[in-house]
Short mmCIF file of C-alpha atoms in Angstrom, two decimals:
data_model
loop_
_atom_site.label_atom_id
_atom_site.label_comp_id
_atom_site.label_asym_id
_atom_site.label_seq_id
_atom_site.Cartn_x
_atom_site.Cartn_y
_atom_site.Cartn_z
CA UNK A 174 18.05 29.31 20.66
CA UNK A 175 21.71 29.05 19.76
CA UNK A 176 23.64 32.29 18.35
CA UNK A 177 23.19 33.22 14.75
CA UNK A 178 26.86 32.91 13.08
CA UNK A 179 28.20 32.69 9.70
CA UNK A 180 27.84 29.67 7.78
CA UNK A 181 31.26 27.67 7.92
CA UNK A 182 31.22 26.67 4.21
CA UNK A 183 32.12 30.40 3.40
CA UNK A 184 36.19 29.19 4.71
CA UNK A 185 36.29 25.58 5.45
CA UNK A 186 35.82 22.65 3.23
CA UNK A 187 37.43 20.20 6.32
CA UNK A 188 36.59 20.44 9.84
CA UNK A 189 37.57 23.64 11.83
CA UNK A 190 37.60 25.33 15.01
CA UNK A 191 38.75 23.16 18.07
CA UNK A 192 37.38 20.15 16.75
CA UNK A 193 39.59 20.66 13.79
CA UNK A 194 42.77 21.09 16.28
CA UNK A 195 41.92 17.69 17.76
CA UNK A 196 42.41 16.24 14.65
CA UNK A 197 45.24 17.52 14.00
CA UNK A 198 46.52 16.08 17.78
CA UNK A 199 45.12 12.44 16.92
CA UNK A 200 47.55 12.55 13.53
CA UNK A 201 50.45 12.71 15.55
CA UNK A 202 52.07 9.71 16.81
CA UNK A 203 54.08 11.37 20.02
CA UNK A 204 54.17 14.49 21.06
CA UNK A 205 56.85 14.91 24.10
CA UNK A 206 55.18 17.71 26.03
CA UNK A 207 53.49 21.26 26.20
CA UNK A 208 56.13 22.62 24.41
CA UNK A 209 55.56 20.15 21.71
CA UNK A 210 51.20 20.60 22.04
CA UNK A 211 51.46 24.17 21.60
CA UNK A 212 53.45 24.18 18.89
CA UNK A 213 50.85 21.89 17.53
CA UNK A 214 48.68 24.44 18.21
CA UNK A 215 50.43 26.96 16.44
CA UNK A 216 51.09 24.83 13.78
CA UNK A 217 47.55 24.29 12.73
CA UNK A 218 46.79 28.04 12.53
CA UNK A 219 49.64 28.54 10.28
CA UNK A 220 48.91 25.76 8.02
CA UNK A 221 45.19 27.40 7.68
CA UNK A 222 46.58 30.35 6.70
CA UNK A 223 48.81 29.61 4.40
CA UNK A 224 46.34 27.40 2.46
CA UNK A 225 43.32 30.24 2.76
CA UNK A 226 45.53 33.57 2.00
CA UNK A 227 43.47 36.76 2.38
CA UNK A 228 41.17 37.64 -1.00
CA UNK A 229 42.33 41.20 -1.67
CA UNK A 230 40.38 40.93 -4.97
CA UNK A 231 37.27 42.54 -4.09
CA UNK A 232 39.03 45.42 -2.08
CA UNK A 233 41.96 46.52 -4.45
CA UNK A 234 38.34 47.23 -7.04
CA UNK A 235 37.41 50.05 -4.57
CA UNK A 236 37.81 53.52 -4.48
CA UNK A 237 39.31 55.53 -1.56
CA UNK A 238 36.70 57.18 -0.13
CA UNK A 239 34.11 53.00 -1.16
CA UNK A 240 36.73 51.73 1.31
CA UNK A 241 36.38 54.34 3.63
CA UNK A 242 32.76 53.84 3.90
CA UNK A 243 32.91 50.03 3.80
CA UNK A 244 35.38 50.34 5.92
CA UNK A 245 36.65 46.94 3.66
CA UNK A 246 34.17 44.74 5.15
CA UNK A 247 33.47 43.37 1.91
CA UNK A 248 34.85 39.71 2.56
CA UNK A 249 34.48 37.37 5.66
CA UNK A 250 37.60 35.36 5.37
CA UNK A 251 40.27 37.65 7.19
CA UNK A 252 39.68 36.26 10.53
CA UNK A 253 41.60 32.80 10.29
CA UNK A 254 41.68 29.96 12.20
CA UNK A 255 42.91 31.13 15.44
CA UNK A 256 39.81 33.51 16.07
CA UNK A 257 37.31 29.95 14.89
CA UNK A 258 39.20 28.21 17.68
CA UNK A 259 39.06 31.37 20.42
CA UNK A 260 35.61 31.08 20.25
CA UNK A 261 34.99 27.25 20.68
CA UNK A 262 37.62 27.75 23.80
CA UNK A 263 35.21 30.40 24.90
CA UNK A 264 32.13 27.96 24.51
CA UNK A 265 33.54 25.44 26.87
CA UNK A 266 35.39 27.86 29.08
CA UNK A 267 32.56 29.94 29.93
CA UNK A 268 29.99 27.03 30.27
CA UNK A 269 29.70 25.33 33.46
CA UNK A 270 31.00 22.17 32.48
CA UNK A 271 32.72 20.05 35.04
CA UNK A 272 36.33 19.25 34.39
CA UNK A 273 35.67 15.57 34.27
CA UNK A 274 33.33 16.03 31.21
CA UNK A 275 36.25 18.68 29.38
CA UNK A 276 38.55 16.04 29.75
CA UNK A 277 36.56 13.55 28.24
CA UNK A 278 35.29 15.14 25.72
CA UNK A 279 39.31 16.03 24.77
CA UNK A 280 40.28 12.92 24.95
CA UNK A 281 37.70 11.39 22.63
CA UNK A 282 37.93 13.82 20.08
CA UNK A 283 42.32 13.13 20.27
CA UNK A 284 42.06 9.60 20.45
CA UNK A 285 44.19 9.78 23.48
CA UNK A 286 46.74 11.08 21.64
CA UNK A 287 47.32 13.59 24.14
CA UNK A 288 46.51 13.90 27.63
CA UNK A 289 47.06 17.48 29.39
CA UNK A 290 46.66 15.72 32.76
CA UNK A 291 49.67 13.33 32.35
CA UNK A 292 51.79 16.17 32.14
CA UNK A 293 50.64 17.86 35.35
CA UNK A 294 47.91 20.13 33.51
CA UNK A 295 44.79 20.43 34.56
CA UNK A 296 41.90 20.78 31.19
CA UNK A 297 40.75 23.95 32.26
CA UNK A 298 44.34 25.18 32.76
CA UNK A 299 45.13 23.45 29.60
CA UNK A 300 42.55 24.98 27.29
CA UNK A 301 43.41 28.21 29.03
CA UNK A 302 47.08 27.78 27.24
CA UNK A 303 45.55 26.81 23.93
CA UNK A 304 43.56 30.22 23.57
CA UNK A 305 47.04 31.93 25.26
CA UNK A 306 49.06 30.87 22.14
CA UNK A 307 45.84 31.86 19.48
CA UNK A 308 45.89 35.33 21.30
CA UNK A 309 49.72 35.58 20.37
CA UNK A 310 48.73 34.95 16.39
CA UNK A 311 46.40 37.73 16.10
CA UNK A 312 43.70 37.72 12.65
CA UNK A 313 44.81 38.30 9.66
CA UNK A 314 43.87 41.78 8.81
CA UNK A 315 44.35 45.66 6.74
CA UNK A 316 44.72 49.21 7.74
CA UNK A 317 41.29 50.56 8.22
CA UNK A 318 39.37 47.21 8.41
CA UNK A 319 36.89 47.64 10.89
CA UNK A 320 36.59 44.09 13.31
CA UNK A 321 33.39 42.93 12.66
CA UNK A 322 31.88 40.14 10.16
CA UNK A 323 30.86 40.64 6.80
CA UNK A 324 28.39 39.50 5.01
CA UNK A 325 25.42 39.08 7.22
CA UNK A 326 22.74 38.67 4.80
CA UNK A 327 24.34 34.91 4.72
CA UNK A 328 23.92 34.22 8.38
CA UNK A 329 22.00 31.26 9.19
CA UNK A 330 19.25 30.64 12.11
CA UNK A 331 21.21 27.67 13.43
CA UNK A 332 19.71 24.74 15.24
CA UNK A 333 16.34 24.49 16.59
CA UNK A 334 15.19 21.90 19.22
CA UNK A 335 14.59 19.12 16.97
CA UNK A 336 18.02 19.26 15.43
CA UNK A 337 19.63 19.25 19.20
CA UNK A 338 17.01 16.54 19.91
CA UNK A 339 17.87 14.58 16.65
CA UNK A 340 21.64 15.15 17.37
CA UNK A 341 21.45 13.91 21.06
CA UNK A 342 18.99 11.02 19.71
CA UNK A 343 22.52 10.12 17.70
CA UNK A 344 24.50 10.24 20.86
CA UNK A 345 22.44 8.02 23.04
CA UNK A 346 22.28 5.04 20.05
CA UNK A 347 26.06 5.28 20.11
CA UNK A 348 26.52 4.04 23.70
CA UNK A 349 27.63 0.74 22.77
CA UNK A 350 30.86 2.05 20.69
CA UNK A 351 31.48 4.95 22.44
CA UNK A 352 32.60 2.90 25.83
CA UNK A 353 35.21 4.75 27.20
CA UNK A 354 33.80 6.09 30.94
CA UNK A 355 31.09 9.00 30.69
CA UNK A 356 32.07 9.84 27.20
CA UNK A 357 28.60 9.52 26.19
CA UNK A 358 27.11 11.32 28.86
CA UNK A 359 30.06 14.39 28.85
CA UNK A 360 29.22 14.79 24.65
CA UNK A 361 24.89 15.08 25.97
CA UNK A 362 26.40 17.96 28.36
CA UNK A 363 28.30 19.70 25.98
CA UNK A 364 25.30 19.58 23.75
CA UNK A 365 22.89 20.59 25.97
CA UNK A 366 25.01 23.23 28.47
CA UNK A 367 27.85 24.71 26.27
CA UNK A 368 27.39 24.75 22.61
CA UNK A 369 25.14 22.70 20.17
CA UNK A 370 27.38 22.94 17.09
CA UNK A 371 30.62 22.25 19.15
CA UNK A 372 28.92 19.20 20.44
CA UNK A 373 27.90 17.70 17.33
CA UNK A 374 31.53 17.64 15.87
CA UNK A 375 33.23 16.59 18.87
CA UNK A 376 30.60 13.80 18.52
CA UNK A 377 32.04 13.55 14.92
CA UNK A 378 35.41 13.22 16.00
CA UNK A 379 34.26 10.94 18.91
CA UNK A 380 33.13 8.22 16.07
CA UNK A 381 36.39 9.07 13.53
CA UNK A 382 39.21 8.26 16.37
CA UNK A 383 37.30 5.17 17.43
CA UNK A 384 36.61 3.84 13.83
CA UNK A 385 32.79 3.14 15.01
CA UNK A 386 31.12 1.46 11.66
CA UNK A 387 28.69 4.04 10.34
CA UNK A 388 26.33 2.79 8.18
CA UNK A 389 25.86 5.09 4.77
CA UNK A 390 21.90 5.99 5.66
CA UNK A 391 23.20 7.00 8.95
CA UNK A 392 26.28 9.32 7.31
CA UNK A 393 23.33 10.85 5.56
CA UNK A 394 21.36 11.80 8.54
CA UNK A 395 24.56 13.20 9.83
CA UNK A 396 24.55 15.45 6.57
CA UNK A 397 21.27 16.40 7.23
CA UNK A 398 21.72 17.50 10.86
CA UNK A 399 25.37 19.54 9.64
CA UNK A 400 23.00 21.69 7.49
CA UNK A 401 21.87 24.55 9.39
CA UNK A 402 25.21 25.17 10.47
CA UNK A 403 26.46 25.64 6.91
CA UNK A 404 28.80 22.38 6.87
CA UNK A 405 31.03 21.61 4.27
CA UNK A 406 30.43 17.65 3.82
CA UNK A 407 33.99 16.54 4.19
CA UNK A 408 33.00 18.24 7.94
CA UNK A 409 31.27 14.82 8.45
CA UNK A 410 33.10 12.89 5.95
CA UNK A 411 36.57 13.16 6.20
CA UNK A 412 37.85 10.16 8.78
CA UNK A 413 34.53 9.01 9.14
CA UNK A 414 33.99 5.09 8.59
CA UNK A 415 31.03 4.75 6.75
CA UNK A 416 29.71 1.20 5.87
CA UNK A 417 28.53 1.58 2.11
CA UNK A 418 25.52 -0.05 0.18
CA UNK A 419 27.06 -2.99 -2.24
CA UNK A 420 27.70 -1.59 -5.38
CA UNK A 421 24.60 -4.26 -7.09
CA UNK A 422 22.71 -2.42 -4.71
CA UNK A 423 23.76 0.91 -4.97
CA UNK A 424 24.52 1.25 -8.91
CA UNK A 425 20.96 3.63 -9.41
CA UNK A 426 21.36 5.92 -6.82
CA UNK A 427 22.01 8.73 -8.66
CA UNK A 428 20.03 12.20 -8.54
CA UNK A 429 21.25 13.20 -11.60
CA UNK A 430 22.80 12.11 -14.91
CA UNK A 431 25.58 9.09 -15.07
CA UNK A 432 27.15 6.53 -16.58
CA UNK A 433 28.09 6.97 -20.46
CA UNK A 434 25.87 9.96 -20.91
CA UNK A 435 27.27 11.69 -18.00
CA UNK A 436 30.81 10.71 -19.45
CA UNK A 437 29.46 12.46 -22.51
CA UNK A 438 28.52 15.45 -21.05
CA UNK A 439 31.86 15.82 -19.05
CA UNK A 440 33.87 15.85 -23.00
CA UNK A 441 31.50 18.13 -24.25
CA UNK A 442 33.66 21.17 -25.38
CA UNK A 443 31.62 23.30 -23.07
CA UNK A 444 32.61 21.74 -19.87
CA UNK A 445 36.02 20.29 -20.82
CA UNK A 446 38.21 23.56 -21.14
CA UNK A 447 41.58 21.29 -22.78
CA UNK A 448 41.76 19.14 -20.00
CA UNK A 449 43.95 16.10 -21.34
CA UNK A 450 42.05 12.85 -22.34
CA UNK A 451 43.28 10.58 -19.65
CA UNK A 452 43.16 12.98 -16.71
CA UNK A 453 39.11 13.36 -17.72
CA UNK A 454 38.13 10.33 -18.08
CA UNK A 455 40.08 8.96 -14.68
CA UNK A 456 38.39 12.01 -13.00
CA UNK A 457 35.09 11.06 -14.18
CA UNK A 458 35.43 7.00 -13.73
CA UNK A 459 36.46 7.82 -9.90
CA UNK A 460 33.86 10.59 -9.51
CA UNK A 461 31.56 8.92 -6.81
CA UNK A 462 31.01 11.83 -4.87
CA UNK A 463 29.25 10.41 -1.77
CA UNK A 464 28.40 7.54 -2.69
CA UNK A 465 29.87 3.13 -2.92
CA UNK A 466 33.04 3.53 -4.45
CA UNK A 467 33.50 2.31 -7.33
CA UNK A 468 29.51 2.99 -8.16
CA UNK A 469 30.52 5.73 -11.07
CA UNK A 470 32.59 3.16 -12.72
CA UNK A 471 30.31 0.14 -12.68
CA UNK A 472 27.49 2.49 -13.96
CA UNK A 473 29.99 3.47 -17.13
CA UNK A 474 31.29 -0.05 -17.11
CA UNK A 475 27.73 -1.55 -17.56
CA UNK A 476 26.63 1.14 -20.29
CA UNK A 477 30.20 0.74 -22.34
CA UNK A 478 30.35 -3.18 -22.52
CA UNK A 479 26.52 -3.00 -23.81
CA UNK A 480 27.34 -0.70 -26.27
CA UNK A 481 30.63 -3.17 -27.23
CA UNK A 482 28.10 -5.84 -27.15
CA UNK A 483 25.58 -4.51 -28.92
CA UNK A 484 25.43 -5.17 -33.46
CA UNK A 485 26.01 -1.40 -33.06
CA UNK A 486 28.89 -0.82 -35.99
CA UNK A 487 31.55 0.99 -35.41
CA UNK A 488 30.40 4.11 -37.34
CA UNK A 489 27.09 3.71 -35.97
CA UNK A 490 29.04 4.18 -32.29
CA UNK A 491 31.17 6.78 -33.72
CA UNK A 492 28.35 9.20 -34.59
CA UNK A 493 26.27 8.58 -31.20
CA UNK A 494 29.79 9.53 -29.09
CA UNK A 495 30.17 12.76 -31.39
CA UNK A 496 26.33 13.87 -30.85
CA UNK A 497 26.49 13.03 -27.21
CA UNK A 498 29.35 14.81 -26.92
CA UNK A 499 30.25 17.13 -29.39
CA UNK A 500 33.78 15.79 -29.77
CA UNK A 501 34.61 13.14 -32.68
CA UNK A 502 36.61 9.97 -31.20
CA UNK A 503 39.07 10.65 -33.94
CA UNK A 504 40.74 13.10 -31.64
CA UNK A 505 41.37 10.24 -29.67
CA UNK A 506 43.48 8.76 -32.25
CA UNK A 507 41.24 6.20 -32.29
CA UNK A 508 38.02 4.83 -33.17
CA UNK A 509 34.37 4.18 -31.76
CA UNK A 510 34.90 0.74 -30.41
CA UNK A 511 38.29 0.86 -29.66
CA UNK A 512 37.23 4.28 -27.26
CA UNK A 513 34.80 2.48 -26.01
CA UNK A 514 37.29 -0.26 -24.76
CA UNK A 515 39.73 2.61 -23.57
CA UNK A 516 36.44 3.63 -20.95
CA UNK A 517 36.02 0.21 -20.55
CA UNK A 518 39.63 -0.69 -19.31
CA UNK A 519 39.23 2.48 -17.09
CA UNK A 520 36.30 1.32 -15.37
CA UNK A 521 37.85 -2.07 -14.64
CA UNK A 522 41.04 -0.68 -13.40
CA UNK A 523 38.74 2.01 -10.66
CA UNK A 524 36.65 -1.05 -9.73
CA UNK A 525 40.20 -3.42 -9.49
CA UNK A 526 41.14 -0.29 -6.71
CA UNK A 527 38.14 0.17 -4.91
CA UNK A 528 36.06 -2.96 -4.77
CA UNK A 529 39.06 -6.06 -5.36
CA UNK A 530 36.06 -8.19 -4.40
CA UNK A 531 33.40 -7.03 -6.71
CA UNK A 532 32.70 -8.95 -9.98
CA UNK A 533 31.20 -7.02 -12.47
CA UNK A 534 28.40 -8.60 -14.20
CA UNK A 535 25.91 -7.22 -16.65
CA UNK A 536 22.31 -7.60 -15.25
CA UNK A 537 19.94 -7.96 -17.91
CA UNK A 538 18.00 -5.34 -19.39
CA UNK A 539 15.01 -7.30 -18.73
CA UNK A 540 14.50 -6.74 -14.44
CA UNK A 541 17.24 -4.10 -13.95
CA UNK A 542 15.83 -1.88 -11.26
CA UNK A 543 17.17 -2.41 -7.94
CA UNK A 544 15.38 -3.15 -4.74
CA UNK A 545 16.32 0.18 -2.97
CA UNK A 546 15.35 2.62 -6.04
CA UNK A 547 12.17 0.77 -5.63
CA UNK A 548 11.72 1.57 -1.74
CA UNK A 549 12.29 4.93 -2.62
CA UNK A 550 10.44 6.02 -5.27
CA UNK A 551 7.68 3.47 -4.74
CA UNK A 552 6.05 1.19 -7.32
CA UNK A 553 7.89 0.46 -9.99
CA UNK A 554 8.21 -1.54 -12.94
CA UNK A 555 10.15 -4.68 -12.93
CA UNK A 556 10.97 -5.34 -16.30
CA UNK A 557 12.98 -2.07 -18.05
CA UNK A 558 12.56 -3.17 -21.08
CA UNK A 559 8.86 -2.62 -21.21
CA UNK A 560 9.73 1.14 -21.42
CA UNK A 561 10.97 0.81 -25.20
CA UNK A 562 8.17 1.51 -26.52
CA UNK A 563 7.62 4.77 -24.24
CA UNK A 564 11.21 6.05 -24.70
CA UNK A 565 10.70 5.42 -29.11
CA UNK A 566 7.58 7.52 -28.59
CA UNK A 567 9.52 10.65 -26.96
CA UNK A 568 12.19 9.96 -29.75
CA UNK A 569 10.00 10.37 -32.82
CA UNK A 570 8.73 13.41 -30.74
CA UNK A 571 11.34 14.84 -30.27
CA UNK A 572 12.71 14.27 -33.68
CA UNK A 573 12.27 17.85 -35.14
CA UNK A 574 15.13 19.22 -32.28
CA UNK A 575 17.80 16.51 -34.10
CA UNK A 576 19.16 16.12 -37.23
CA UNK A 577 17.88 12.81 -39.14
CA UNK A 578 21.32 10.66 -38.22
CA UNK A 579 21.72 11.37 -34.57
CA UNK A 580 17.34 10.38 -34.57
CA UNK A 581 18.17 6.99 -36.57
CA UNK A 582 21.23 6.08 -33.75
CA UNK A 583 19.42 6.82 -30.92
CA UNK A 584 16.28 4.61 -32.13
CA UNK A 585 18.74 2.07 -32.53
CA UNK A 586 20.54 2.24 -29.17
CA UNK A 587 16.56 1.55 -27.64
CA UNK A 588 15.78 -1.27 -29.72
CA UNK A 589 19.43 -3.06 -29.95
CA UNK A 590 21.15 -1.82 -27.01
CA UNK A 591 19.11 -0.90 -23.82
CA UNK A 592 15.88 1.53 -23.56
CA UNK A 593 17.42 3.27 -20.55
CA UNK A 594 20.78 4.18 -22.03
CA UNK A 595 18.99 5.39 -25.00
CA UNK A 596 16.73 7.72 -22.96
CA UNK A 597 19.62 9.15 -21.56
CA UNK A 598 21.25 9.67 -24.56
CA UNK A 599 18.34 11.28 -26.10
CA UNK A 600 17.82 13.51 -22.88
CA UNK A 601 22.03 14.60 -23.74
CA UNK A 602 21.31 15.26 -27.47
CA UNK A 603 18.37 17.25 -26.82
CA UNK A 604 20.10 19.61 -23.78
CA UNK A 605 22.12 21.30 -26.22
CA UNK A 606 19.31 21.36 -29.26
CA UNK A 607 17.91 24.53 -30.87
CA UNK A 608 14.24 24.49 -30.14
CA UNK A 609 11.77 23.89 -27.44
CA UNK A 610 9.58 20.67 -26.06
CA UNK A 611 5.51 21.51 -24.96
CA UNK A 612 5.15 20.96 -21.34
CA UNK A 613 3.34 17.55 -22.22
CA UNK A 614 6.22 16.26 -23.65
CA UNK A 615 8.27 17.50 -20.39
CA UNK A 616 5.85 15.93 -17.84
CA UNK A 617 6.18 12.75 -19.97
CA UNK A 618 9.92 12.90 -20.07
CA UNK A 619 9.51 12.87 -16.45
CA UNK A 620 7.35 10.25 -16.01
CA UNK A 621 9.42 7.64 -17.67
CA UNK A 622 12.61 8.82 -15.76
CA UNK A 623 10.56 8.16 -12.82
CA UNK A 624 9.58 4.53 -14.10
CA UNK A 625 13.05 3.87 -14.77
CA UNK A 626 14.09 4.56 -11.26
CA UNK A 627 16.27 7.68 -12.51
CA UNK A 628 16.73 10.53 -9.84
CA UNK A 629 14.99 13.57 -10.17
CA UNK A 630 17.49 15.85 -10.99
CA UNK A 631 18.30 13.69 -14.37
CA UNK A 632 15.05 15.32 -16.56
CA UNK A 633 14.89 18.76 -15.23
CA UNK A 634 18.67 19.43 -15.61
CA UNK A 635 18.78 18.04 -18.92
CA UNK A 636 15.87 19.62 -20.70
CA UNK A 637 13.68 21.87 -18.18
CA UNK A 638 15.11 24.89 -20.05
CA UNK A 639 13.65 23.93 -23.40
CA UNK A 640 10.01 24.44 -22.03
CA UNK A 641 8.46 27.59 -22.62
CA UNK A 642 7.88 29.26 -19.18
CA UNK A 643 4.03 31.07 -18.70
#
């Protein structure tokens, strides 16, 4: 069983420790010698620190004789970078790794970018020199701080034997683009003799330097296995060259809400806090998280150019944007269909940028739910327009929770525009509506998000609250 430690996404949101310093080696085109390497070295500490400064907040709120007794161990992130990377050193340094495997290991993780043994170093000797310079930029600290780490209700159990199996599994199935000599077999050691967590993300950085094609189920599984050591996802992500779904194939994998309702919710007073017009709806439009790029924008694209498409008037689009999102296009300086071409011009300019190839079409409404939603959830129904009827029911339902114009819209965005955009719309309206829905009407909400292929997370977050709870 590995040692319980601190989960990393307390201080780092990129990778860290000594696989982090590799990185920072491989993004260097020449480095002339030590000299030059250990100022690397030192260079990456400083940079840490300068982005993560010490968060006095919490302490300065303290009485003398609270601080004496906490002795200000009330925050974890004191430490910095160069104690992260002492203690990788120490993994491999006090394992009984052969040199031959250190070396590779290095050198994978570098992309060659630096090799201690060109310039007459051996790797013990050179990771020796590494730790030498961290030792001579001791942690951050404050008078009276005692050395220990806080906050140990957060620590995590970290990796059992099925996540080192599952990691090594990953190893061994990269063999064929991992080919430089025992690289694959020195990453199984340090997984299996030194240090678990180490091992994984020199594996990481094994696949980044190389560019090895990672397919996006596979980028998840690596997700999965970061967990119990607290990973931040840019950890795996950053550098990594993942191989994404096509966007036709991709365009419904989304836990939660999207598309124009999700653009809704983003303008929605509450959320928006004066952010300018523009700047919000670029951020949204290129908000893919971790998925295709580009999917965020076909998903508006596809709901906007319906809605331009639609007999929808331009008042009648007017008032659905201001229920949906509680702010009238006239602060736009402009009306409903001309905002709606604003998002739409957006969407084609992200997709333009990220997928050049890509030629957004509008599948019909009639047979919209992709193959891989389908493999996922299981059975379901091939024709989306069949659901009409179900969403109308919910509507006229619901009806009492909104006012009689936003209920008329909304009936007409199911009938004249699409049933699933008009669900989604009615699941936005009723988030922010004064009353409560039985737990029937909840569990049938549900239901139809599942028939529509919708992720889970798109009923409960939206109207879970309005159920009375038992």
């Amino acid at each position: 069983m590995q040692e319980r430690r601190d989960p990393y996404f307390e201080k780092y949101d990129a990778d860290f420790g000594l696989s982090g310093l590799t990185e920072k080696f491989a993004d260097v085109a020449v480095l002339d010698g030590e000299e030059a390497a250990l100022a690397l070295v030192t260079a990456k500490i400083v940079e840490y620190e300068d982005e993560t400064p010490v968060d006095m907040s919490r302490i300065e709120r303290l009485g003398e004789d609270e601080r004496r007794r906490l002795g200000f161990d009330v925050f974890h992130d004191d430490w910095g970078y160069a104690e992260e990377l002492r203690a990788d050193l120490r993994r491999l340094l006090e394992s009984p790794l052969p040199d031959e495997v250190l070396r590779a290991v290095w050198l994978a993780a570098t992309g060659n970018a630096w090799d201690p043994e060109s310039h007459g170093i051996g790797i013990r000797d050179w990771l020796v020199r590494i730790d030498e310079t961290c030792a001579a930029h001791p942690p951050r600290s404050m008078v009276g701080r005692k050395p220990s780490p806080s906050w140990q209700f957060w620590r995590l159990p970290v990796a059992d034997a099925a996540v080192r199996d599952a990691i090594l599994a990953e190893i061994r199935s990269s063999a064929d683009e991992l080919t430089a000599p025992g690289l694959v077999s020195a990453l199984e050691e340090v997984v299996g003799r030194a240090d678990l967590d180490l091992g994984f993300r020199f594996f990481l950085r094994a696949l980044k330097t190389a560019s090895v094609p990672v397919a996006e189920e596979r980028f998840h599984r690596f997700c999965d296995l970061g967990e119990p050591f607290g990973y931040h996802i840019e950890v795996i992500h950053a550098g990594l060259t993942v191989v994404w779904r096509p966007l036709h194939v991709a365009r419904r994998l989304f836990e939660g809400d999207f598309g124009f309702s999700e653009l809704a919710r983003q303008f929605d007073p509450v959320w928006e806090r004066n952010i300018p017009t523009a700047e919000l709806l670029g951020t949204t439009v290129a908000a893919d998280g971790y998925r295709t790029p580009g999917v965020q924008a076909l998903v508006l694209w596809e709901d906007t150019v319906r809605l331009l498409r639609s007999p929808l008037s331009t008042d009648t689009i007017t008032t659905l944007w201001t229920a949906a999102s509680n702010v009238h296009p006239d602060r736009f300086e402009t009306g409903g269909r001309d905002w709606l071409r604003w998002i739409a011009d957006a969407c084609t300019a992200r997709l333009r940028e990220v997928a050049p190839s890509h030629r957004p079409a509008l599948p019909s409404v009639r047979g919209d739910l992709p193959s891989v939603r389908a493999s996922v959830c299981g059975d379901l129904p091939s024709v989306r327009g069949d659901l009409a009827d179900a969403v109308l029911h919910e509507l006229r339902e619901a009806a009492p929770l909104l006012t009689d114009q936003d209920a008329v819209v909304l009936e007409q965005v199911v009938t004249q525009v699409d049933p699933g955009l008009g669900y989604r719309l009615l699941l936005r309206l009723l988030h922010s509506a004064s009353g409560a829905l039985t737990a029937e009407q909840y569990a049938r909400c549900a239901a139809i998000g599942e028939r529509f292929g919708y992720g889970e997370d798109l009923v409960s977050e939206a109207v879970e609250h309005l159920v009375p709870q038992d």
